[in-house]
Structures are given as structure tokens and as C-alpha cells.
mmCIF file of C-alpha atoms and ligand atoms in Angstrom:
data_model
loop_
_atom_site.group_PDB
_atom_site.id
_atom_site.type_symbol
_atom_site.label_atom_id
_atom_site.label_comp_id
_atom_site.label_asym_id
_atom_site.label_seq_id
_atom_site.Cartn_x
_atom_site.Cartn_y
_atom_site.Cartn_z
ATOM 1 C CA MET A 398 0.000 0.000 0.000
ATOM 2 C CA GLN A 399 1.290 3.451 -0.966
ATOM 3 C CA LEU A 400 1.874 5.708 2.054
ATOM 4 C CA THR A 401 0.577 9.302 1.970
ATOM 5 C CA THR A 402 2.946 12.257 2.423
ATOM 6 C CA GLU A 403 1.711 12.754 6.001
ATOM 7 C CA GLN A 404 2.200 9.066 6.852
ATOM 8 C CA LEU A 405 5.698 9.136 5.375
ATOM 9 C CA LYS A 406 6.586 12.257 7.383
ATOM 10 C CA GLU A 407 5.345 10.637 10.576
ATOM 11 C CA LYS A 408 7.347 7.457 9.959
ATOM 12 C CA ILE A 409 10.456 9.480 9.082
ATOM 13 C CA ASN A 410 10.107 11.488 12.298
ATOM 14 C CA ASN A 411 9.754 8.287 14.322
ATOM 15 C CA TYR A 412 12.966 6.933 12.807
ATOM 16 C CA LYS A 413 14.720 10.244 13.478
ATOM 17 C CA LYS A 414 13.816 9.902 17.177
ATOM 18 C CA LYS A 415 14.833 6.251 17.352
ATOM 19 C CA LEU A 416 18.126 6.295 15.378
ATOM 20 C CA SER A 417 21.346 8.303 15.659
ATOM 21 C CA VAL A 418 20.787 10.050 12.314
ATOM 22 C CA THR A 419 20.939 13.563 10.927
ATOM 23 C CA VAL A 420 18.997 14.338 7.770
ATOM 24 C CA VAL A 421 20.821 16.853 5.594
ATOM 25 C CA ALA A 422 19.133 18.628 2.657
ATOM 26 C CA HIS A 423 20.387 21.060 0.014
ATOM 27 C CA PHE A 424 18.245 24.086 -0.923
ATOM 28 C CA TYR A 425 17.411 22.536 -4.313
ATOM 29 C CA GLN A 426 15.588 19.566 -2.814
ATOM 30 C CA ARG A 427 11.831 19.173 -3.267
ATOM 31 C CA ASP A 428 9.877 21.108 -0.598
ATOM 32 C CA GLU A 429 8.673 18.054 1.318
ATOM 33 C CA VAL A 430 12.239 16.654 1.510
ATOM 34 C CA PHE A 431 13.767 20.041 2.385
ATOM 35 C CA GLU A 432 11.256 20.424 5.259
ATOM 36 C CA ILE A 433 12.428 17.262 7.029
ATOM 37 C CA GLY A 434 16.112 18.354 6.903
ATOM 38 C CA ASP A 435 17.832 18.795 10.295
ATOM 39 C CA ILE A 436 20.661 20.603 8.519
ATOM 40 C CA THR A 437 19.991 22.682 5.393
ATOM 41 C CA GLY A 438 22.180 25.100 3.464
ATOM 42 C CA ASP A 439 24.400 25.714 0.468
ATOM 43 C CA SER A 440 27.133 23.231 -0.357
ATOM 44 C CA LEU A 441 29.773 24.934 1.832
ATOM 45 C CA GLU A 442 27.433 25.203 4.833
ATOM 46 C CA LEU A 443 26.383 21.578 4.455
ATOM 47 C CA ALA A 444 30.019 20.435 4.425
ATOM 48 C CA GLN A 445 30.849 22.530 7.512
ATOM 49 C CA LYS A 446 27.733 21.891 9.589
ATOM 50 C CA THR A 447 27.697 18.166 8.878
ATOM 51 C CA LYS A 448 31.363 17.882 9.848
ATOM 52 C CA ALA A 449 30.488 19.377 13.247
ATOM 53 C CA ASP A 450 27.446 17.099 13.749
ATOM 54 C CA THR A 451 27.749 14.107 16.109
ATOM 55 C CA ALA A 452 25.144 11.599 14.836
ATOM 56 C CA ASP A 453 26.433 8.197 13.647
ATOM 57 C CA TYR A 454 24.566 8.355 10.316
ATOM 58 C CA VAL A 455 24.192 11.183 7.849
ATOM 59 C CA VAL A 456 21.222 10.814 5.505
ATOM 60 C CA PHE A 457 22.230 13.148 2.709
ATOM 61 C CA CYS A 458 19.490 14.506 0.426
ATOM 62 C CA GLY A 459 21.357 16.091 -2.450
ATOM 63 C CA VAL A 460 23.712 14.934 -5.173
ATOM 64 C CA GLY A 461 26.607 12.474 -5.064
ATOM 65 C CA PHE A 462 29.536 14.876 -4.745
ATOM 66 C CA MET A 463 27.954 16.414 -1.629
ATOM 67 C CA GLY A 464 27.563 13.053 0.114
ATOM 68 C CA GLN A 465 31.129 12.147 -0.883
ATOM 69 C CA SER A 466 32.467 15.409 0.586
ATOM 70 C CA VAL A 467 30.818 14.648 3.943
ATOM 71 C CA LYS A 468 32.320 11.144 3.938
ATOM 72 C CA VAL A 469 35.769 12.484 3.070
ATOM 73 C CA LEU A 470 35.657 15.133 5.807
ATOM 74 C CA SER A 471 34.267 12.734 8.432
ATOM 75 C CA PRO A 472 35.412 9.217 7.479
ATOM 76 C CA HIS A 473 34.164 7.750 10.778
ATOM 77 C CA LYS A 474 30.569 8.717 9.880
ATOM 78 C CA ARG A 475 28.301 6.480 7.865
ATOM 79 C CA VAL A 476 26.886 8.493 4.995
ATOM 80 C CA VAL A 477 23.876 7.197 3.099
ATOM 81 C CA MET A 478 21.972 8.834 0.278
ATOM 82 C CA PRO A 479 18.244 8.240 -0.259
ATOM 83 C CA LYS A 480 19.019 8.477 -4.000
ATOM 84 C CA LEU A 481 22.458 8.162 -5.556
ATOM 85 C CA ALA A 482 21.788 11.153 -7.807
ATOM 86 C CA CYS A 483 24.693 12.572 -9.782
ATOM 87 C CA CYS A 484 25.178 16.298 -10.545
ATOM 88 C CA ALA A 485 25.457 16.536 -14.350
ATOM 89 C CA MET A 486 28.334 19.016 -14.120
ATOM 90 C CA ALA A 487 30.318 16.748 -11.791
ATOM 91 C CA THR A 488 30.058 13.901 -14.313
ATOM 92 C CA MET A 489 31.722 16.031 -17.020
ATOM 93 C CA ILE A 490 35.217 15.437 -15.620
ATOM 94 C CA ASP A 491 36.858 12.356 -14.115
ATOM 95 C CA GLY A 492 40.483 11.576 -13.241
ATOM 96 C CA VAL A 493 41.412 11.036 -16.898
ATOM 97 C CA GLY A 494 39.744 14.314 -17.903
ATOM 98 C CA PHE A 495 41.719 16.057 -15.189
ATOM 99 C CA ASP A 496 45.032 14.541 -16.367
ATOM 100 C CA ASN A 497 44.216 15.545 -19.953
ATOM 101 C CA SER A 498 43.545 19.104 -18.801
ATOM 102 C CA VAL A 499 46.959 19.264 -17.137
ATOM 103 C CA LYS A 500 48.424 17.914 -20.390
ATOM 104 C CA ALA A 501 46.684 20.659 -22.394
ATOM 105 C CA LEU A 502 48.362 23.271 -20.198
ATOM 106 C CA ASN A 503 51.716 21.496 -20.555
ATOM 107 C CA GLU A 504 51.300 21.541 -24.343
ATOM 108 C CA ALA A 505 50.674 25.291 -24.146
ATOM 109 C CA GLY A 506 54.090 25.619 -22.486
ATOM 110 C CA ILE A 507 53.005 25.691 -18.804
ATOM 111 C CA LEU A 508 55.006 23.270 -16.654
ATOM 112 C CA SER A 509 53.108 21.159 -14.117
ATOM 113 C CA GLU A 510 55.007 22.772 -11.226
ATOM 114 C CA ASN A 511 53.623 26.129 -12.340
ATOM 115 C CA ILE A 512 50.000 24.936 -12.251
ATOM 116 C CA LEU A 513 47.766 25.276 -9.191
ATOM 117 C CA PRO A 514 44.521 23.334 -9.686
ATOM 118 C CA ILE A 515 41.265 24.384 -8.073
ATOM 119 C CA THR A 516 38.185 22.232 -8.304
ATOM 120 C CA TYR A 517 34.681 23.457 -7.706
ATOM 121 C CA ILE A 518 33.082 21.269 -5.013
ATOM 122 C CA ASN A 519 30.721 20.056 -7.792
ATOM 123 C CA SER A 520 33.216 17.371 -8.853
ATOM 124 C CA ASN A 521 33.703 13.752 -7.927
ATOM 125 C CA VAL A 522 36.040 12.607 -5.175
ATOM 126 C CA GLU A 523 38.628 11.258 -7.651
ATOM 127 C CA VAL A 524 39.091 14.747 -9.130
ATOM 128 C CA LYS A 525 39.351 16.303 -5.650
ATOM 129 C CA ALA A 526 42.056 13.766 -4.798
ATOM 130 C CA LYS A 527 44.048 14.592 -7.960
ATOM 131 C CA VAL A 528 43.773 18.287 -7.122
ATOM 132 C CA GLY A 529 44.966 17.617 -3.553
ATOM 133 C CA GLN A 530 47.965 15.656 -4.870
ATOM 134 C CA MET A 531 48.984 18.598 -7.065
ATOM 135 C CA GLY A 532 48.886 21.029 -4.117
ATOM 136 C CA GLY A 533 45.510 22.496 -5.040
ATOM 137 C CA MET A 534 42.206 22.916 -3.260
ATOM 138 C CA VAL A 535 38.434 22.883 -3.496
ATOM 139 C CA CYS A 536 36.161 25.923 -3.679
ATOM 140 C CA THR A 537 32.413 26.470 -3.600
ATOM 141 C CA SER A 538 30.346 29.177 -5.243
ATOM 142 C CA SER A 539 30.339 31.162 -1.983
ATOM 143 C CA ASN A 540 34.106 31.205 -1.434
ATOM 144 C CA ALA A 541 35.562 30.895 -4.966
ATOM 145 C CA LYS A 542 36.863 34.473 -4.974
ATOM 146 C CA ILE A 543 38.783 34.188 -1.709
ATOM 147 C CA ILE A 544 40.169 30.771 -2.702
ATOM 148 C CA ILE A 545 41.392 32.085 -6.048
ATOM 149 C CA THR A 546 42.831 35.233 -4.433
ATOM 150 C CA THR A 547 44.820 33.048 -2.028
ATOM 151 C CA ALA A 548 45.900 30.644 -4.770
ATOM 152 C CA LEU A 549 47.183 33.441 -6.991
ATOM 153 C CA LYS A 550 49.628 34.466 -4.259
ATOM 154 C CA GLU A 551 51.648 31.367 -5.207
ATOM 155 C CA GLY A 552 52.342 33.051 -8.566
ATOM 156 C CA LYS A 553 51.083 30.050 -10.555
ATOM 157 C CA LYS A 554 48.567 29.577 -13.345
ATOM 158 C CA ILE A 555 45.221 28.340 -12.083
ATOM 159 C CA LEU A 556 43.612 25.306 -13.669
ATOM 160 C CA PHE A 557 39.927 25.619 -12.732
ATOM 161 C CA VAL A 558 37.640 22.565 -13.079
ATOM 162 C CA PRO A 559 34.921 21.702 -13.991
ATOM 163 C CA ASP A 560 32.738 24.845 -14.271
ATOM 164 C CA ARG A 561 33.927 27.236 -16.982
ATOM 165 C CA CYS A 562 31.261 29.780 -15.965
ATOM 166 C CA LEU A 563 32.267 30.034 -12.296
ATOM 167 C CA GLY A 564 35.938 30.218 -13.304
ATOM 168 C CA GLN A 565 35.350 32.956 -15.866
ATOM 169 C CA ASN A 566 32.952 34.902 -13.636
ATOM 170 C CA ILE A 567 35.536 35.094 -10.851
ATOM 171 C CA ALA A 568 38.252 36.035 -13.367
ATOM 172 C CA ASN A 569 36.019 38.853 -14.701
ATOM 173 C CA GLN A 570 35.257 40.104 -11.165
ATOM 174 C CA MET A 571 38.959 40.205 -10.354
ATOM 175 C CA GLY A 572 40.070 41.692 -13.684
ATOM 176 C CA LEU A 573 42.059 38.559 -14.589
ATOM 177 C CA LYS A 574 42.561 36.926 -17.979
ATOM 178 C CA SER A 575 40.799 33.588 -18.479
ATOM 179 C CA SER A 576 40.457 30.964 -21.185
ATOM 180 C CA ILE A 577 38.683 27.661 -21.798
ATOM 181 C CA ILE A 578 40.577 24.499 -22.702
ATOM 182 C CA GLY A 579 39.784 23.379 -26.250
ATOM 183 C CA ASP A 580 37.873 26.431 -27.471
ATOM 184 C CA GLY A 581 40.861 28.002 -29.215
ATOM 185 C CA SER A 582 41.414 30.732 -26.608
ATOM 186 C CA ASN A 583 44.923 31.609 -25.502
ATOM 187 C CA ILE A 584 45.862 29.359 -22.591
ATOM 188 C CA ALA A 585 49.459 30.551 -22.223
ATOM 189 C CA GLU A 586 48.413 34.170 -21.637
ATOM 190 C CA SER A 587 45.650 33.426 -19.124
ATOM 191 C CA ASP A 588 45.719 33.609 -15.329
ATOM 192 C CA ILE A 589 42.807 31.170 -14.972
ATOM 193 C CA ILE A 590 42.399 28.297 -17.424
ATOM 194 C CA CYS A 591 39.014 26.621 -17.191
ATOM 195 C CA PHE A 592 37.848 23.121 -18.039
ATOM 196 C CA ASN A 593 34.910 23.307 -20.449
ATOM 197 C CA GLY A 594 32.215 22.079 -18.015
ATOM 198 C CA PHE A 595 28.911 23.737 -17.171
ATOM 199 C CA CYS A 596 25.568 23.322 -15.427
ATOM 200 C CA SER A 597 22.751 22.712 -17.896
ATOM 201 C CA VAL A 598 20.178 24.139 -15.453
ATOM 202 C CA HIS A 599 21.988 27.481 -15.092
ATOM 203 C CA GLN A 600 22.591 27.649 -18.866
ATOM 204 C CA LEU A 601 18.833 28.187 -19.221
ATOM 205 C CA PHE A 602 19.103 31.816 -18.088
ATOM 206 C CA SER A 603 19.949 34.333 -20.802
ATOM 207 C CA VAL A 604 20.509 38.059 -21.315
ATOM 208 C CA ASP A 605 17.247 38.037 -23.312
ATOM 209 C CA ASP A 606 15.435 36.885 -20.151
ATOM 210 C CA ILE A 607 17.023 39.754 -18.229
ATOM 211 C CA ASN A 608 16.011 42.285 -20.915
ATOM 212 C CA PHE A 609 12.492 40.859 -20.921
ATOM 213 C CA TYR A 610 12.071 41.376 -17.153
ATOM 214 C CA ARG A 611 13.741 44.797 -17.098
ATOM 215 C CA LYS A 612 11.321 45.954 -19.811
ATOM 216 C CA LYS A 613 8.270 44.369 -18.211
ATOM 217 C CA PHE A 614 8.998 45.629 -14.667
ATOM 218 C CA PRO A 615 11.252 48.733 -14.705
ATOM 219 C CA GLY A 616 13.231 48.802 -11.441
ATOM 220 C CA ILE A 617 13.230 44.999 -11.022
ATOM 221 C CA LEU A 618 16.449 43.497 -9.637
ATOM 222 C CA ILE A 619 18.150 40.501 -11.217
ATOM 223 C CA ALA A 620 19.909 38.035 -8.891
ATOM 224 C CA VAL A 621 21.727 34.983 -10.266
ATOM 225 C CA HIS A 622 23.996 32.093 -9.281
ATOM 226 C CA PRO A 623 27.633 32.240 -10.534
ATOM 227 C CA GLU A 624 27.092 29.030 -12.540
ATOM 228 C CA CYS A 625 25.225 31.246 -15.044
ATOM 229 C CA ASP A 626 26.972 32.359 -18.216
ATOM 230 C CA PRO A 627 29.349 35.348 -17.728
ATOM 231 C CA SER A 628 27.127 37.474 -20.036
ATOM 232 C CA VAL A 629 24.197 36.846 -17.652
ATOM 233 C CA CYS A 630 26.225 37.556 -14.500
ATOM 234 C CA ASP A 631 27.599 40.771 -16.014
ATOM 235 C CA ALA A 632 24.059 41.985 -16.774
ATOM 236 C CA SER A 633 22.734 41.144 -13.261
ATOM 237 C CA ASP A 634 22.493 43.226 -10.082
ATOM 238 C CA PHE A 635 23.606 40.480 -7.716
ATOM 239 C CA VAL A 636 25.591 37.253 -8.155
ATOM 240 C CA GLY A 637 25.869 34.766 -5.296
ATOM 241 C CA SER A 638 25.729 31.195 -4.022
ATOM 242 C CA THR A 639 22.367 29.754 -3.011
ATOM 243 C CA SER A 640 22.734 31.010 0.596
ATOM 244 C CA GLN A 641 23.958 34.412 -0.555
ATOM 245 C CA LEU A 642 20.980 34.710 -2.937
ATOM 246 C CA ILE A 643 18.551 33.854 -0.132
ATOM 247 C CA LYS A 644 20.104 36.414 2.240
ATOM 248 C CA PHE A 645 20.092 39.120 -0.449
ATOM 249 C CA ILE A 646 16.466 38.527 -1.433
ATOM 250 C CA LYS A 647 15.097 38.184 2.116
ATOM 251 C CA LYS A 648 16.499 41.637 2.972
ATOM 252 C CA LEU A 649 14.701 43.367 0.065
ATOM 253 C CA PRO A 650 11.670 45.565 0.799
ATOM 254 C CA GLU A 651 8.447 43.582 0.286
ATOM 255 C CA ASP A 652 7.431 45.564 -2.807
ATOM 256 C CA GLN A 653 10.859 45.239 -4.530
ATOM 257 C CA LYS A 654 10.494 42.916 -7.501
ATOM 258 C CA VAL A 655 13.321 40.459 -8.183
ATOM 259 C CA ALA A 656 13.913 37.856 -10.907
ATOM 260 C CA VAL A 657 16.147 35.007 -9.798
ATOM 261 C CA GLY A 658 18.423 32.793 -11.899
ATOM 262 C CA THR A 659 18.837 29.541 -10.034
ATOM 263 C CA GLU A 660 17.043 26.240 -9.392
ATOM 264 C CA PHE A 661 13.240 26.345 -9.253
ATOM 265 C CA ASN A 662 12.616 24.752 -5.816
ATOM 266 C CA LEU A 663 14.755 27.378 -4.089
ATOM 267 C CA VAL A 664 13.199 30.310 -5.972
ATOM 268 C CA ASN A 665 9.689 29.024 -5.351
ATOM 269 C CA ARG A 666 10.216 29.006 -1.558
ATOM 270 C CA LEU A 667 11.803 32.451 -1.345
ATOM 271 C CA ARG A 668 9.007 34.994 -0.961
ATOM 272 C CA PRO A 669 5.233 34.923 -1.365
ATOM 273 C CA LYS A 670 5.195 37.890 -3.789
ATOM 274 C CA ASN A 671 7.328 39.903 -6.231
ATOM 275 C CA THR A 672 9.750 37.055 -6.986
ATOM 276 C CA TYR A 673 10.092 35.662 -10.509
ATOM 277 C CA VAL A 674 11.961 32.779 -12.088
ATOM 278 C CA LEU A 675 14.388 34.249 -14.634
ATOM 279 C CA SER A 676 13.432 31.852 -17.432
ATOM 280 C CA SER A 677 10.419 30.811 -19.443
ATOM 281 C CA THR A 678 11.535 27.169 -19.023
ATOM 282 C CA LYS A 679 11.144 25.806 -15.474
ATOM 283 C CA PRO A 680 14.755 25.506 -14.222
ATOM 284 C CA GLU A 681 14.510 22.237 -12.329
ATOM 285 C CA CYS A 682 17.657 20.273 -11.555
ATOM 286 C CA PRO A 683 16.675 16.749 -12.614
ATOM 287 C CA THR A 684 19.085 15.015 -10.253
ATOM 288 C CA MET A 685 18.326 17.163 -7.193
ATOM 289 C CA ASN A 686 14.647 16.404 -7.803
ATOM 290 C CA GLU A 687 15.179 12.650 -7.859
ATOM 291 C CA THR A 688 15.073 12.252 -4.067
ATOM 292 C CA THR A 689 11.570 11.640 -2.695
ATOM 293 C CA LEU A 690 10.181 11.310 0.833
ATOM 294 C CA GLU A 691 9.696 7.645 0.128
ATOM 295 C CA ASP A 692 13.427 7.289 -0.628
ATOM 296 C CA VAL A 693 14.235 8.966 2.710
ATOM 297 C CA TYR A 694 11.862 6.615 4.506
ATOM 298 C CA ASN A 695 13.364 3.556 2.760
ATOM 299 C CA VAL A 696 16.918 4.529 3.630
ATOM 300 C CA LEU A 697 16.019 5.150 7.294
ATOM 301 C CA LYS A 698 14.238 1.794 7.402
ATOM 302 C CA SER A 699 17.345 0.121 5.962
ATOM 303 C CA ILE A 700 19.501 1.689 8.710
ATOM 304 C CA ASP A 701 17.058 0.449 11.346
ATOM 305 C CA GLU A 702 17.207 -3.048 9.851
ATOM 306 C CA GLY A 703 21.035 -3.001 9.977
ATOM 307 C CA GLU A 704 21.586 -3.047 6.199
ATOM 308 C CA PRO A 705 21.949 0.579 5.105
ATOM 309 C CA LEU A 706 21.143 1.281 1.457
ATOM 310 C CA ASN A 707 23.270 3.498 -0.813
ATOM 311 C CA GLU A 708 26.158 3.937 1.603
ATOM 312 C CA ILE A 709 28.994 6.171 0.352
ATOM 313 C CA LYS A 710 32.396 4.464 0.381
ATOM 314 C CA VAL A 711 35.699 6.070 -0.554
ATOM 315 C CA ASP A 712 38.999 4.157 -0.664
ATOM 316 C CA ASP A 713 41.710 5.283 1.786
ATOM 317 C CA GLU A 714 44.130 6.804 -0.744
ATOM 318 C CA THR A 715 41.432 8.848 -2.514
ATOM 319 C CA GLN A 716 40.000 9.873 0.857
ATOM 320 C CA LYS A 717 43.397 11.096 2.082
ATOM 321 C CA TRP A 718 44.081 13.372 -0.895
ATOM 322 C CA ALA A 719 40.504 14.575 -1.342
ATOM 323 C CA LYS A 720 40.459 15.513 2.359
ATOM 324 C CA ILE A 721 43.641 17.524 1.917
ATOM 325 C CA SER A 722 42.021 19.554 -0.894
ATOM 326 C CA LEU A 723 38.807 20.076 1.118
ATOM 327 C CA ASP A 724 40.677 20.921 4.332
ATOM 328 C CA ARG A 725 42.765 23.542 2.510
ATOM 329 C CA MET A 726 39.477 25.216 1.563
ATOM 330 C CA LEU A 727 37.988 24.971 5.063
ATOM 331 C CA ALA A 728 41.169 26.396 6.587
ATOM 332 C CA LEU A 729 40.521 29.590 4.622
HETATM 333 P P1 13P B 159 25.689 26.180 -3.823
HETATM 334 O O1 13P B 159 27.107 25.949 -3.474
HETATM 335 O O2 13P B 159 25.382 27.609 -4.056
HETATM 336 O O3 13P B 159 24.776 25.532 -2.826
HETATM 337 O O4 13P B 159 25.414 25.511 -5.249
HETATM 338 C C1 13P B 159 25.438 24.162 -5.471
HETATM 339 C C2 13P B 159 24.922 23.867 -6.800
HETATM 340 O O5 13P B 159 24.916 22.731 -7.218
HETATM 341 C C3 13P B 159 24.446 24.954 -7.640
HETATM 342 O O6 13P B 159 23.943 24.466 -8.838
HETATM 343 FE FE1 SF4 B 160 24.702 20.094 -10.614
HETATM 344 FE FE2 SF4 B 160 23.525 22.093 -11.941
HETATM 345 FE FE3 SF4 B 160 22.066 20.431 -10.485
HETATM 346 FE FE4 SF4 B 160 23.691 22.200 -9.311
HETATM 347 S S1 SF4 B 160 21.873 22.645 -10.527
HETATM 348 S S2 SF4 B 160 23.449 20.046 -8.768
HETATM 349 S S3 SF4 B 160 25.413 22.192 -10.772
HETATM 350 S S4 SF4 B 160 23.268 19.897 -12.324
#
């Protein structure tokens, strides 16, 4: 028999009381999943808050790289995911793709010892480990600027993976030269060389959408995530991570209209009025939307029965190096 949403919530709450578990949910999760989160936030906050949490099990409602990051930072914890959903951007680069990117820089005349790699947290654990081994570190959308500022002090070229948009947006903000591997741009003359990855959800927002809203509602503000195309970020009033967007929008006067360029579930929860989705196509992240209440219930049940489903495992060597690259970020 299919359980109703209310029945599922009740059963989930009973398991939460009975078991040593913390349910963690990213802002992009479906409303009903987000509401049962004990810890919610952007990807940096989730990594930090979950590290400080003391429960034996983390039930992570989000995408694979987020669950992996928790496991890497707290190897003694058991991390399970109601759905093993994979961020599309994170799947664009693996260890081989990373090695080939280093090779592309070498071929452009940049020696490996003069490369400092930075990986956006939206990457798999293998890539984070490779970055750690090369002396690099992780960044998130909320701290990318400070991480890159620190990295540049080493006087090296930055190899930024996998999100070309975040890499180029930070370069533009800081007045640095950037290029994208494989698109014919000049790698040797760039400060930041980006892998050609992107988020298909954030590619939905365009300058045409911004012009449409500015014409329709003069005085409207445009707030977007830095995974949007540089042309979109340049034409916006505010660019920030999911948490930064929420803080910015919640402080606006009630009658201030704002159009927001990020995932639909987050935008839909923001404010009852005067908030618009900056796209005519509903910007839903397919993988973030995969996790259902039923999946959360099933994973809690499996913990109670002693056979946890979808547990995240990372081998020791990968864990060691990925932790180094994440810890370097957290230390800043
Ligand atoms: P935040 O780091 O802003 O939470 O973003 C994660 C993400 O996947 C955005 O698409
Ligand atoms: Fe990945 Fe884009 Fe979904 Fe964020 S919105 S989890 S970057 S696919």
C-alpha cells in the first residue's frame, strides 16, 4: 500500500527519534524533503555543519559529490543517500579528464610545477584527490573568490575545473585573464584556465530573459547564481551562491520585484510575492529532484534493519588526498 505524504513524514520522524541520524538537505531539494532536513544550506554550509554534527549516520538529500564530501571530511561517519543522484556538471570530468587538462596546459608551455589546480566542489572525489595531490584545493560558489585570491599568491597559473562559468565569472570580477581548454582561446596568456564544463540548469538563463524582465517591470532586480553564463552575470544586479541569494532577497523591501536565476525549488520558496523565475523554461535540476520522501523513509528503514542502502564508500588513498584539498578550503 502506498503511504501518503503525512504518513511518510510521521514514519520518518519516528525513525529520526529512534536512530542516531541527521537528515541533511540542500536548498534545491523538493519542498517536502527540504522540510524534514535537520541541517539545510548551500554546499559549503552543508560540508561545515555536517562535519560538526555528532550523529552516527548522515542521511544526505542532495547529489553524489555532496555526500562524498561529507564522507571524506568525516570518514568515521556512515553516509547514506536516499538516492544516488549525480550532478550533471560533476560527471563532465573524471580523473582522466583532469590529467588531460593538465596535459593541455603542458602543451601550451606551462610546466606542471607552475600549475595550481582548483576544483569546484561540484566534482567527484577522484578529481578532488588529484587536485589535492597537485597542491591544489576545493572551492564552492560562496568562497571561490577568496580561494582564487589566495591561490594566486603562489604566482602560478590556475587550472579551474569543472565549471567554466564560475571560473570565468571570478576572473572577470577580479580583472584577470581567463580561457577555456579546447575552445581556441589563448591558454598561455591566461591567469585562470578553465575546463569546459557547465551546469545545464543554469545555462537556461539568458541576457534576453534579463532584458524581458527589465522591460516588463522597470526597477526589477536581477539576482543569479555564478554558474550562469558570464554574459548573464555581467548583466545582473547580484551574483551569489544559493545562501547568498537567499540572504540578499530576504532583505529586500516587500514591494521590490526580483527575478532570480537559479534552481526552481529554491526560488519558489523564497518569498510569497514579487519574486520571478528568470526563465520561461522551469529551471529544475533533474538530479536534485530525484530524491523523494519515500526514498528517505526507505533509507532510514534500511539503517534500522542493519543493512543501510546506498552507503557512500571512498577508498583510503582517494579519501586522504581529497580531504587535503577540502581541508585547505575549510582552513581559509
Ligand atoms: P551552492 O554551493 O550555491 O549551494 O550551489 C550548489 C549547486 O549545485 C548549484 O547548482
Ligand atoms: Fe549540478 Fe547544476 Fe544540479 Fe547544481 S543545478 S546540482 S550544478 S546539475
